[in-house]
Short mmCIF file of C-alpha atoms in Angstrom, two decimals:
data_model
loop_
_atom_site.label_atom_id
_atom_site.label_comp_id
_atom_site.label_asym_id
_atom_site.label_seq_id
_atom_site.Cartn_x
_atom_site.Cartn_y
_atom_site.Cartn_z
CA MET A 17 -78.40 38.83 17.06
CA LYS A 18 -77.79 35.13 17.62
CA ASN A 19 -78.48 34.46 13.95
CA LEU A 20 -76.02 37.19 12.95
CA LEU A 21 -73.28 35.86 15.25
CA PHE A 22 -73.89 32.32 14.00
CA SER A 23 -73.62 33.47 10.38
CA LEU A 24 -70.36 35.30 11.09
CA LEU A 25 -68.92 32.24 12.86
CA VAL A 26 -69.83 29.96 9.96
CA SER A 27 -68.24 32.36 7.48
CA LEU A 28 -65.05 32.60 9.54
CA LEU A 29 -64.74 28.82 9.88
CA GLY A 30 -65.32 28.40 6.16
CA ALA A 31 -62.56 30.85 5.36
CA LEU A 32 -60.14 29.07 7.68
CA LEU A 33 -60.93 25.73 6.10
CA VAL A 34 -60.24 27.08 2.63
CA LEU A 35 -56.96 28.87 3.39
CA PRO A 36 -54.63 25.85 3.63
CA THR A 37 -55.65 24.50 0.23
CA THR A 38 -55.33 27.83 -1.57
CA ALA A 39 -52.33 29.50 0.09
CA VAL A 40 -49.93 26.53 0.55
CA PRO A 41 -48.71 24.55 -2.50
CA VAL A 42 -48.96 20.77 -2.31
CA SER A 43 -45.55 19.06 -2.37
CA GLN A 44 -46.66 15.65 -3.75
CA GLY A 45 -43.49 14.08 -2.32
CA TYR A 46 -40.96 16.40 -3.97
CA HIS A 47 -40.07 19.93 -2.95
CA LEU A 48 -40.66 22.95 -5.15
CA ALA A 49 -39.41 25.53 -2.65
CA PRO A 50 -36.11 27.40 -3.13
CA ARG A 51 -33.16 25.07 -2.54
CA ALA A 52 -31.60 25.42 0.89
CA SER A 53 -29.30 23.15 2.87
CA ASN A 54 -28.82 22.54 6.57
CA ALA A 55 -26.05 20.01 5.95
CA THR A 56 -23.27 20.27 8.50
CA SER A 57 -21.33 16.99 8.43
CA ARG A 58 -18.32 16.84 6.14
CA LEU A 59 -18.40 13.80 3.87
CA VAL A 60 -15.90 12.10 1.57
CA PHE A 61 -16.96 10.20 -1.54
CA ALA A 62 -15.10 8.16 -4.16
CA HIS A 63 -16.20 8.04 -7.80
CA PHE A 64 -16.85 4.42 -8.78
CA MET A 65 -17.24 3.37 -12.44
CA ILE A 66 -20.10 0.87 -12.76
CA GLY A 67 -19.50 0.64 -16.51
CA ILE A 68 -16.38 -1.51 -16.09
CA VAL A 69 -17.72 -3.99 -13.51
CA GLY A 70 -20.37 -5.76 -15.55
CA ASN A 71 -18.65 -9.08 -14.82
CA ARG A 72 -19.42 -9.04 -11.08
CA GLN A 73 -21.64 -11.92 -10.03
CA SER A 74 -22.99 -10.94 -6.61
CA ALA A 75 -22.98 -8.33 -3.87
CA ALA A 76 -20.01 -10.16 -2.37
CA ASP A 77 -17.90 -8.97 -5.32
CA TYR A 78 -18.26 -5.43 -3.95
CA ASP A 79 -17.44 -6.26 -0.34
CA ALA A 80 -13.67 -5.74 -0.54
CA ASP A 81 -14.13 -2.32 -2.15
CA MET A 82 -16.65 -1.28 0.49
CA GLN A 83 -14.48 -2.49 3.35
CA ARG A 84 -11.31 -0.88 2.02
CA ALA A 85 -13.03 2.46 1.41
CA LYS A 86 -14.68 2.47 4.82
CA SER A 87 -11.38 1.69 6.57
CA ILE A 88 -9.83 4.80 5.01
CA GLY A 89 -12.71 7.07 6.04
CA ILE A 90 -14.66 7.26 2.78
CA ASP A 91 -18.38 7.66 3.49
CA ALA A 92 -19.97 6.75 0.16
CA PHE A 93 -19.31 5.64 -3.39
CA ALA A 94 -20.64 7.82 -6.20
CA LEU A 95 -21.85 5.10 -8.57
CA ASN A 96 -21.21 6.40 -12.08
CA ILE A 97 -23.74 4.85 -14.45
CA GLY A 98 -24.35 4.88 -18.16
CA VAL A 99 -27.06 2.92 -19.95
CA ASP A 100 -25.45 -0.53 -20.09
CA PRO A 101 -27.80 -3.54 -19.94
CA TYR A 102 -26.16 -4.72 -16.71
CA THR A 103 -26.47 -1.37 -14.90
CA ASP A 104 -29.44 -2.29 -12.71
CA THR A 105 -27.97 -5.66 -11.80
CA GLN A 106 -24.74 -4.04 -10.67
CA LEU A 107 -26.51 -1.21 -8.85
CA GLY A 108 -28.48 -3.82 -6.94
CA TYR A 109 -25.29 -5.62 -5.94
CA ALA A 110 -23.58 -2.36 -4.94
CA TYR A 111 -26.48 -1.16 -2.79
CA GLU A 112 -26.72 -4.57 -1.11
CA SER A 113 -22.99 -4.76 -0.39
CA ALA A 114 -22.95 -1.20 0.94
CA ALA A 115 -25.77 -2.03 3.35
CA ASN A 116 -23.97 -5.18 4.47
CA ASN A 117 -20.76 -3.25 5.15
CA GLY A 118 -22.05 -0.07 6.76
CA MET A 119 -21.34 2.10 3.70
CA LYS A 120 -23.49 4.50 1.71
CA VAL A 121 -23.82 4.89 -2.05
CA PHE A 122 -25.58 7.21 -4.50
CA ILE A 123 -26.08 7.39 -8.25
CA SER A 124 -23.97 9.68 -10.42
CA PHE A 125 -25.45 9.94 -13.92
CA ASP A 126 -22.80 10.04 -16.64
CA PHE A 127 -23.95 12.41 -19.38
CA ASN A 128 -21.53 10.90 -21.83
CA TRP A 129 -24.33 8.33 -22.08
CA TRP A 130 -27.43 9.96 -20.60
CA SER A 131 -29.10 12.92 -22.31
CA THR A 132 -30.32 16.11 -20.66
CA GLY A 133 -33.64 15.42 -22.40
CA GLN A 134 -34.13 12.33 -20.23
CA ALA A 135 -35.09 14.11 -17.00
CA SER A 136 -38.09 11.86 -16.36
CA ALA A 137 -36.11 8.67 -17.01
CA ILE A 138 -33.35 9.89 -14.71
CA GLY A 139 -35.87 10.65 -11.98
CA ALA A 140 -37.42 7.22 -12.43
CA LYS A 141 -34.00 5.61 -12.04
CA VAL A 142 -33.44 7.54 -8.81
CA ALA A 143 -36.83 6.34 -7.55
CA GLN A 144 -35.79 2.70 -8.07
CA TYR A 145 -33.09 2.98 -5.40
CA ALA A 146 -34.23 5.91 -3.25
CA ASN A 147 -35.55 3.76 -0.42
CA ARG A 148 -32.64 1.33 -0.25
CA THR A 149 -30.91 1.12 3.13
CA ALA A 150 -27.55 2.18 1.72
CA GLN A 151 -28.84 5.23 -0.17
CA LEU A 152 -26.98 8.34 0.98
CA ARG A 153 -29.28 11.03 2.31
CA VAL A 154 -28.34 14.59 3.21
CA ASP A 155 -30.89 16.77 5.01
CA ASP A 156 -33.08 13.65 4.83
CA ARG A 157 -33.11 13.99 1.04
CA VAL A 158 -31.87 11.47 -1.51
CA PHE A 159 -28.37 12.46 -2.66
CA VAL A 160 -27.85 12.39 -6.44
CA SER A 161 -24.94 13.58 -8.59
CA SER A 162 -23.66 13.51 -12.16
CA PHE A 163 -20.79 13.82 -14.55
CA ALA A 164 -21.69 16.86 -16.72
CA GLY A 165 -25.42 17.38 -17.41
CA ASP A 166 -25.80 21.16 -17.69
CA GLY A 167 -29.28 22.04 -18.91
CA LEU A 168 -31.09 19.14 -17.26
CA ASP A 169 -34.65 19.98 -16.18
CA VAL A 170 -34.15 19.51 -12.45
CA SER A 171 -37.81 20.00 -11.54
CA ALA A 172 -38.92 17.36 -14.04
CA MET A 173 -36.31 14.94 -12.73
CA GLU A 174 -37.38 15.47 -9.15
CA LYS A 175 -41.05 15.15 -10.00
CA ALA A 176 -40.38 11.80 -11.67
CA ALA A 177 -38.36 10.68 -8.63
CA ASN A 178 -41.38 11.52 -6.45
CA THR A 179 -39.16 12.31 -3.49
CA SER A 180 -37.08 15.22 -2.26
CA LEU A 181 -33.58 15.19 -3.70
CA PHE A 182 -30.28 16.67 -2.63
CA PHE A 183 -28.94 17.20 -6.13
CA VAL A 184 -25.22 17.95 -6.48
CA PRO A 185 -24.38 17.59 -10.19
CA ASN A 186 -21.26 18.40 -12.15
CA PHE A 187 -22.80 21.54 -13.64
CA HIS A 188 -20.43 24.31 -14.70
CA PRO A 189 -20.34 27.91 -13.40
CA ALA A 190 -20.19 29.44 -16.88
CA ASN A 191 -23.66 28.07 -17.68
CA ASN A 192 -25.38 29.96 -14.84
CA ASP A 193 -27.71 27.08 -13.99
CA PHE A 194 -27.07 26.72 -10.26
CA GLY A 195 -30.48 27.99 -9.12
CA ASP A 196 -32.27 24.63 -9.02
CA ILE A 197 -29.48 22.55 -7.52
CA ASP A 198 -28.36 21.97 -3.94
CA GLY A 199 -24.62 22.03 -4.57
CA ALA A 200 -22.17 21.29 -7.35
CA LEU A 201 -19.31 18.93 -8.12
CA ASN A 202 -16.19 20.34 -9.76
CA TRP A 203 -14.62 17.54 -11.81
CA MET A 204 -11.45 19.39 -12.83
CA ALA A 205 -9.03 18.15 -10.21
CA TRP A 206 -5.95 19.01 -12.29
CA ASP A 207 -4.38 22.23 -13.51
CA ASN A 208 -5.51 22.63 -17.12
CA ASN A 209 -5.66 24.99 -20.09
CA GLY A 210 -9.36 25.73 -19.71
CA ASN A 211 -10.18 23.32 -22.54
CA ASN A 212 -9.70 19.91 -20.89
CA LYS A 213 -6.00 19.56 -21.67
CA ALA A 214 -2.75 20.25 -19.86
CA PRO A 215 -1.76 23.89 -19.31
CA THR A 216 0.10 25.72 -22.05
CA PRO A 217 1.97 29.03 -21.84
CA GLY A 218 -0.57 31.74 -21.06
CA HIS A 219 -3.38 29.23 -20.51
CA ASN A 220 -3.37 27.73 -17.02
CA VAL A 221 -6.47 27.31 -14.87
CA THR A 222 -5.27 25.98 -11.53
CA VAL A 223 -7.34 23.66 -9.36
CA ALA A 224 -7.49 26.43 -6.74
CA GLU A 225 -8.90 28.84 -9.32
CA GLY A 226 -11.53 26.26 -10.22
CA ASP A 227 -12.45 25.98 -6.54
CA GLN A 228 -13.06 29.70 -6.34
CA GLN A 229 -15.14 29.78 -9.52
CA TYR A 230 -17.46 27.12 -8.11
CA ILE A 231 -17.64 28.63 -4.64
CA ALA A 232 -18.59 32.02 -6.10
CA ALA A 233 -21.24 30.52 -8.39
CA LEU A 234 -22.72 28.43 -5.57
CA ASN A 235 -23.18 31.53 -3.42
CA GLY A 236 -23.20 29.66 -0.13
CA LYS A 237 -24.51 26.30 -1.33
CA PRO A 238 -22.38 23.22 -0.57
CA TYR A 239 -19.31 22.67 -2.73
CA LEU A 240 -18.24 19.15 -3.72
CA ALA A 241 -14.49 19.57 -4.22
CA PRO A 242 -12.46 17.11 -6.29
CA ALA A 243 -9.29 15.35 -5.17
CA SER A 244 -7.28 13.35 -7.69
CA ALA A 245 -3.78 11.93 -7.71
CA TRP A 246 -3.01 11.52 -11.41
CA PHE A 247 -4.28 11.65 -14.98
CA SER A 248 -2.87 9.75 -17.94
CA THR A 249 -4.74 8.01 -20.74
CA HIS A 250 -3.28 6.35 -23.84
CA TYR A 251 -5.89 4.73 -26.08
CA GLY A 252 -5.11 4.32 -29.75
CA ALA A 253 -7.07 2.99 -32.72
CA GLU A 254 -7.82 -0.23 -30.80
CA VAL A 255 -10.90 1.54 -29.33
CA SER A 256 -13.50 3.88 -30.83
CA TYR A 257 -12.86 6.59 -28.21
CA SER A 258 -9.15 7.09 -28.89
CA LYS A 259 -7.59 9.58 -26.46
CA ASN A 260 -4.05 10.31 -25.40
CA TRP A 261 -3.17 13.05 -22.93
CA VAL A 262 -1.96 13.79 -19.41
CA PHE A 263 -2.59 16.49 -16.85
CA PRO A 264 0.28 17.66 -14.63
CA SER A 265 0.15 15.46 -11.54
CA ASP A 266 3.54 14.92 -9.86
CA LEU A 267 2.91 15.90 -6.17
CA LEU A 268 -0.73 16.80 -6.84
CA TRP A 269 -2.19 14.24 -4.40
CA PHE A 270 -0.20 15.56 -1.44
CA ASN A 271 -0.71 19.22 -2.32
CA ARG A 272 -4.43 18.80 -2.98
CA TRP A 273 -5.14 17.32 0.43
CA GLN A 274 -3.26 20.20 2.03
CA ASP A 275 -5.46 22.59 0.02
CA ILE A 276 -8.62 20.77 1.10
CA LEU A 277 -7.72 21.16 4.77
CA THR A 278 -7.34 24.89 4.21
CA LEU A 279 -10.42 25.25 2.00
CA GLY A 280 -12.76 23.14 4.16
CA PRO A 281 -15.45 22.32 1.56
CA GLN A 282 -18.69 20.63 2.63
CA PHE A 283 -17.93 17.53 0.55
CA VAL A 284 -14.91 15.95 -1.17
CA GLU A 285 -14.99 13.46 -4.04
CA ILE A 286 -11.96 11.33 -4.88
CA VAL A 287 -11.54 11.08 -8.64
CA THR A 288 -11.57 8.08 -8.89
CA TRP A 289 -11.75 4.69 -7.20
CA ASN A 290 -11.44 2.52 -10.30
CA ASP A 291 -11.00 4.42 -13.55
CA TYR A 292 -7.97 2.52 -14.79
CA GLY A 293 -8.36 4.01 -18.26
CA GLU A 294 -7.40 7.48 -17.01
CA SER A 295 -4.92 6.24 -14.39
CA HIS A 296 -6.51 8.10 -11.47
CA TYR A 297 -7.64 4.96 -9.62
CA VAL A 298 -6.86 4.70 -5.91
CA GLY A 299 -8.64 1.38 -5.46
CA PRO A 300 -6.94 -2.00 -5.95
CA LEU A 301 -5.94 -3.43 -9.32
CA SER A 302 -7.43 -6.70 -8.07
CA SER A 303 -10.89 -5.16 -7.71
CA PRO A 304 -13.00 -7.19 -10.21
CA HIS A 305 -13.46 -5.39 -13.53
CA THR A 306 -13.39 -5.87 -17.26
CA ASP A 307 -10.70 -4.52 -19.57
CA ASP A 308 -10.92 -2.22 -22.58
CA GLY A 309 -7.15 -2.13 -23.01
CA ALA A 310 -6.32 0.04 -20.00
CA SER A 311 -4.34 -2.93 -18.70
CA LYS A 312 -1.52 -1.84 -21.03
CA TRP A 313 -0.62 0.93 -18.59
CA ALA A 314 -2.33 -0.25 -15.37
CA MET A 315 -0.70 -3.68 -15.13
CA ASP A 316 1.97 -3.84 -12.39
CA MET A 317 1.11 -0.26 -11.37
CA PRO A 318 -0.70 -0.38 -7.99
CA HIS A 319 -1.93 2.88 -6.43
CA ASN A 320 -2.94 1.64 -2.97
CA GLY A 321 -0.33 3.79 -1.26
CA TRP A 322 -2.15 6.93 -2.35
CA LEU A 323 -5.23 5.84 -0.43
CA ASP A 324 -3.15 5.08 2.66
CA MET A 325 -1.57 8.53 2.39
CA ALA A 326 -5.03 10.10 2.32
CA GLN A 327 -6.30 8.36 5.46
CA PRO A 328 -5.00 10.85 8.06
CA PHE A 329 -5.90 13.77 5.79
CA ILE A 330 -9.48 12.51 5.59
CA ALA A 331 -9.63 12.23 9.38
CA ALA A 332 -8.28 15.77 9.75
CA TYR A 333 -10.71 17.13 7.15
CA LYS A 334 -13.72 15.58 8.87
CA ALA A 335 -12.61 17.01 12.20
CA GLY A 336 -12.36 20.50 10.71
CA ALA A 337 -8.60 20.63 11.27
CA THR A 338 -6.29 22.65 9.03
CA SER A 339 -3.26 20.46 9.73
CA VAL A 340 -2.94 16.70 9.34
CA ASN A 341 -0.06 16.35 11.77
CA SER A 342 -1.95 15.29 14.89
CA TYR A 343 -3.85 12.66 12.89
CA ILE A 344 -0.71 10.72 11.95
CA THR A 345 -0.51 7.77 14.32
CA ALA A 346 2.21 5.64 12.71
CA ASP A 347 5.32 6.22 10.60
CA LYS A 348 4.71 5.69 6.89
CA LEU A 349 6.51 6.50 3.65
CA ILE A 350 4.66 6.69 0.33
CA TYR A 351 6.53 7.09 -2.95
CA TRP A 352 5.63 7.20 -6.61
CA TYR A 353 7.14 7.73 -10.03
CA ARG A 354 6.62 7.01 -13.70
CA PRO A 355 8.34 3.80 -14.88
CA THR A 356 10.37 5.45 -17.67
CA PRO A 357 11.90 8.87 -18.39
CA LYS A 358 9.75 11.10 -20.58
CA SER A 359 12.59 11.41 -23.11
CA LEU A 360 12.31 7.71 -24.00
CA ASP A 361 11.36 7.24 -27.67
CA CYS A 362 8.74 4.51 -28.21
CA ASP A 363 7.36 5.74 -31.54
CA SER A 364 8.29 2.60 -33.46
CA THR A 365 6.19 0.31 -31.24
CA ASP A 366 3.63 2.54 -29.50
CA ASN A 367 -0.09 1.78 -29.85
CA THR A 368 -1.00 5.38 -30.75
CA MET A 369 1.18 5.60 -33.85
CA THR A 370 -1.67 4.35 -36.07
CA MET A 371 -4.39 6.60 -37.49
CA ALA A 372 -7.35 6.73 -35.09
CA ASN A 373 -10.76 8.33 -34.72
CA ASN A 374 -10.26 11.87 -33.46
CA ALA A 375 -13.80 13.22 -33.57
CA SER A 376 -13.39 14.16 -29.90
CA GLY A 377 -10.14 16.05 -30.43
CA ASN A 378 -8.60 13.97 -27.65
CA PHE A 379 -6.30 11.81 -29.76
CA PHE A 380 -2.63 12.55 -30.30
CA GLU A 381 0.07 10.34 -31.76
CA GLY A 382 3.04 9.22 -29.70
CA ARG A 383 3.77 10.77 -26.33
CA PRO A 384 0.57 11.94 -24.65
CA ASN A 385 -0.42 15.56 -25.12
CA GLY A 386 0.91 17.53 -22.14
CA TRP A 387 3.86 15.21 -21.46
CA GLN A 388 6.18 18.20 -21.06
CA THR A 389 4.29 19.29 -17.91
CA LEU A 390 5.47 16.25 -15.93
CA ALA A 391 8.79 16.14 -14.09
CA ASP A 392 11.27 13.27 -14.36
CA GLU A 393 11.33 12.87 -10.59
CA VAL A 394 10.62 10.40 -7.81
CA PHE A 395 8.13 11.76 -5.27
CA VAL A 396 8.23 10.88 -1.59
CA VAL A 397 5.73 11.69 1.17
CA ALA A 398 6.70 11.11 4.79
CA LEU A 399 4.03 10.71 7.47
CA LEU A 400 5.98 10.74 10.73
CA THR A 401 5.12 10.65 14.41
CA SER A 402 8.34 12.51 15.24
CA PRO A 403 11.26 14.01 13.26
CA ALA A 404 13.42 11.59 11.28
CA THR A 405 15.83 11.34 8.38
CA VAL A 406 14.38 10.28 5.03
CA LYS A 407 16.66 8.81 2.38
CA ALA A 408 15.85 7.92 -1.22
CA THR A 409 18.00 6.39 -3.94
CA SER A 410 16.91 6.46 -7.58
CA GLY A 411 19.36 4.63 -9.80
CA ASN A 412 22.77 6.04 -8.88
CA GLN A 413 21.42 9.19 -7.24
CA THR A 414 20.78 9.52 -3.51
CA GLN A 415 19.24 12.34 -1.51
CA THR A 416 18.64 12.71 2.22
CA TRP A 417 16.21 15.05 3.98
CA ASN A 418 15.58 16.00 7.59
CA ALA A 419 11.83 15.49 7.83
CA PRO A 420 9.76 17.06 10.61
CA ALA A 421 7.00 15.35 12.55
CA GLY A 422 3.79 15.29 10.54
CA ALA A 423 3.41 15.25 6.77
CA SER A 424 6.09 16.43 4.37
CA ALA A 425 6.91 15.87 0.70
CA PHE A 426 10.18 15.59 -1.20
CA SER A 427 11.42 14.73 -4.67
CA LEU A 428 14.66 13.75 -6.37
CA PRO A 429 15.67 13.35 -10.01
CA MET A 430 14.57 10.09 -11.61
CA GLY A 431 17.38 7.60 -12.17
CA VAL A 432 17.28 4.39 -14.18
CA GLY A 433 17.62 1.32 -11.97
CA LYS A 434 16.56 0.30 -8.47
CA GLN A 435 14.52 2.61 -6.23
CA SER A 436 15.13 2.34 -2.49
CA PHE A 437 13.92 4.28 0.53
CA SER A 438 14.52 4.47 4.27
CA VAL A 439 13.59 6.35 7.42
CA THR A 440 16.00 6.53 10.35
CA ARG A 441 15.58 8.11 13.77
CA ASN A 442 18.18 8.44 16.52
CA GLY A 443 20.51 6.13 14.63
CA GLN A 444 17.88 3.40 14.29
CA THR A 445 16.26 2.27 11.05
CA VAL A 446 12.51 2.78 11.31
CA LEU A 447 11.52 1.91 7.74
CA SER A 448 13.53 0.51 4.85
CA GLY A 449 12.87 -1.17 1.53
CA THR A 450 13.47 -1.41 -2.20
CA SER A 451 10.63 -0.89 -4.64
CA LEU A 452 9.36 -3.83 -6.67
CA LYS A 453 9.38 -1.59 -9.75
CA ASP A 454 12.61 -0.41 -11.38
CA ILE A 455 12.79 2.67 -13.55
CA VAL A 456 13.90 1.52 -17.00
CA ASP A 457 14.97 3.12 -20.27
CA THR A 458 13.19 0.64 -22.53
CA CYS A 459 9.58 0.70 -23.69
CA ILE A 460 7.45 -1.48 -21.40
CA CYS A 461 5.09 -3.47 -23.63
CA GLY A 462 6.35 -1.22 -26.42
CA ILE A 463 4.27 1.81 -25.39
CA TYR A 464 4.58 5.20 -23.75
CA ASN A 465 3.42 4.57 -20.19
CA PHE A 466 2.87 7.80 -18.25
CA ASN A 467 0.98 6.13 -15.40
CA ALA A 468 2.53 6.18 -11.92
CA TYR A 469 3.80 3.31 -9.82
CA VAL A 470 2.98 3.82 -6.13
CA GLY A 471 4.79 2.04 -3.31
CA GLU A 472 4.90 2.42 0.44
CA LEU A 473 6.72 1.50 3.62
CA PRO A 474 5.89 -0.56 5.54
CA ALA A 475 5.52 -2.57 2.34
CA PRO A 476 2.31 -4.53 1.71
CA THR A 477 2.47 -8.24 2.45
CA THR A 478 0.81 -9.13 -0.88
CA ILE A 479 1.22 -7.85 -4.43
CA ASP A 480 -1.85 -6.17 -5.90
CA ALA A 481 -2.39 -7.51 -9.41
CA LEU A 482 -4.98 -7.44 -12.17
CA GLN A 483 -7.26 -10.47 -12.33
CA PRO A 484 -7.59 -12.39 -15.64
CA ALA A 485 -10.73 -10.44 -16.64
CA GLY A 486 -8.76 -7.23 -16.17
CA LEU A 487 -6.17 -8.36 -18.71
CA VAL A 488 -8.31 -9.63 -21.60
CA SER A 489 -7.55 -6.68 -23.91
CA LEU A 490 -3.91 -6.25 -22.94
CA SER A 491 -2.61 -7.18 -26.38
CA ALA A 492 -5.06 -5.01 -28.33
CA GLY A 493 -2.99 -2.46 -30.22
CA LEU A 494 0.36 -3.81 -29.01
CA LYS A 495 3.16 -4.46 -31.50
CA VAL A 496 5.43 -6.49 -29.21
CA PRO A 497 4.92 -9.33 -26.70
CA CYS A 498 4.00 -8.26 -23.17
CA PRO A 499 4.46 -10.59 -20.16
CA THR A 500 1.67 -10.27 -17.60
CA ASN A 501 1.71 -9.50 -13.87
CA THR A 502 5.47 -9.66 -13.45
CA LEU A 503 5.74 -7.32 -10.46
CA GLY A 504 7.88 -8.93 -7.79
CA SER A 505 8.70 -11.96 -9.94
CA SER A 506 11.95 -13.03 -11.53
CA ASN A 507 10.46 -12.00 -14.87
CA ALA A 508 10.19 -8.35 -13.85
CA ALA A 509 13.43 -7.44 -15.56
CA LYS A 510 12.13 -9.02 -18.77
CA VAL A 511 9.01 -6.84 -19.01
CA PRO A 512 10.59 -4.49 -21.57
CA ALA A 513 10.02 -6.98 -24.35
CA THR A 514 11.56 -4.71 -26.93
CA ALA A 515 14.91 -3.01 -26.54
CA VAL A 516 14.02 0.31 -28.15
CA PRO A 517 17.01 2.66 -27.87
CA ARG A 518 16.63 5.64 -25.60
CA VAL A 519 16.53 8.83 -27.65
CA THR A 520 16.18 12.34 -26.27
CA ALA A 521 12.95 14.02 -27.32
CA ALA A 522 13.06 17.14 -29.41
#
């Protein structure tokens, strides 16, 4: 009997010892289980283009960006990378600066340059930085994102990374490949025609409709919602990637943040911090970067006021509030407008009036594709601690509004000349000032410039300007002289170096 009991006990122990190795898969440092998230904190990111900052010399060159972003409430930079030879050097600087300034960063692979067949190489790149102090982690997993990339072998990427990832790429709902990801970024922050251009009659996919497409496809997984203020690009034959179009923007920045408070997504990504080429930068012009000719429309066009406008909205979003009003702690006025009316004819001197490579289908001659979708208006956002009267003068036109406490937006027809603004309350002037940028009816630097100038009150004490490296390709493609960094100087009125007559567009 003892021998029988002993034999049974040995058999039972043997079975128990075998079970863990046969019934439970080995993770080997990366997870193969179905993707699930316990993320609860709302986070705000800003898309940062590493490809244009190859001239930075140390981590200190990133400090001002990190400090500015953190002061506004941004949690992390999404570091967009291609395959440039300086990518690792700049990633090292960015991670170091983020750690020094209490910020987080993560890599966003740009599939304009990476290939979906490079899953192992992408995973290896993630592994290089996964253990850095500043690496963003969600659910204790390394956060990774992308621009495009549908069809990437996610399992192969994660295996090569040899760590658990929280992968939130810019995959698209129509491709039905959301099973192996943890969330998704929607890049389309602008109303569009469904084919990456401005809406046309009968073809309009709104940003809100895009939100719902992603939310439905994610089926409960975290949604990384986009927020962008503008889109305008105007490259001609001076570059190999000629492109020339706009998306309707106008009051988009204000309206989008209102939508985000209502929608309450898990994550928000600002598109972008420093893409001067597409005019949706909210970071400083002075942030060190190289120039591929975007200076033609970015020079003298600061956007810092947009970031200041977003600050109370970000605070409200993180708190789970649906109204920004109680997060406004000081009176502020933010205003923006294009520098010329859209009817202005610059064909004789514009940089896009020369034959260019149009393999992408993104190039158009003259005014940017979609120009009709923009309004010739000056846009004003009031952030007020209590009700007040807001007044704006554009050229010879003046409008006055009774603005409530909280956030409100207004617009008035664009007028050529000076642009001035004020806020009064109980007969006292609270804010008052004249913009450094006039609206003119001549072609600045000879081109169609559909970028926005953004100002604010109280006015900044310094003028944000491009550094010399950010101006090196200013003249590429230009047909007339173009004075540099004239904002606020006595030369400002001389910027239109060619007196092209104003002609109404057909």
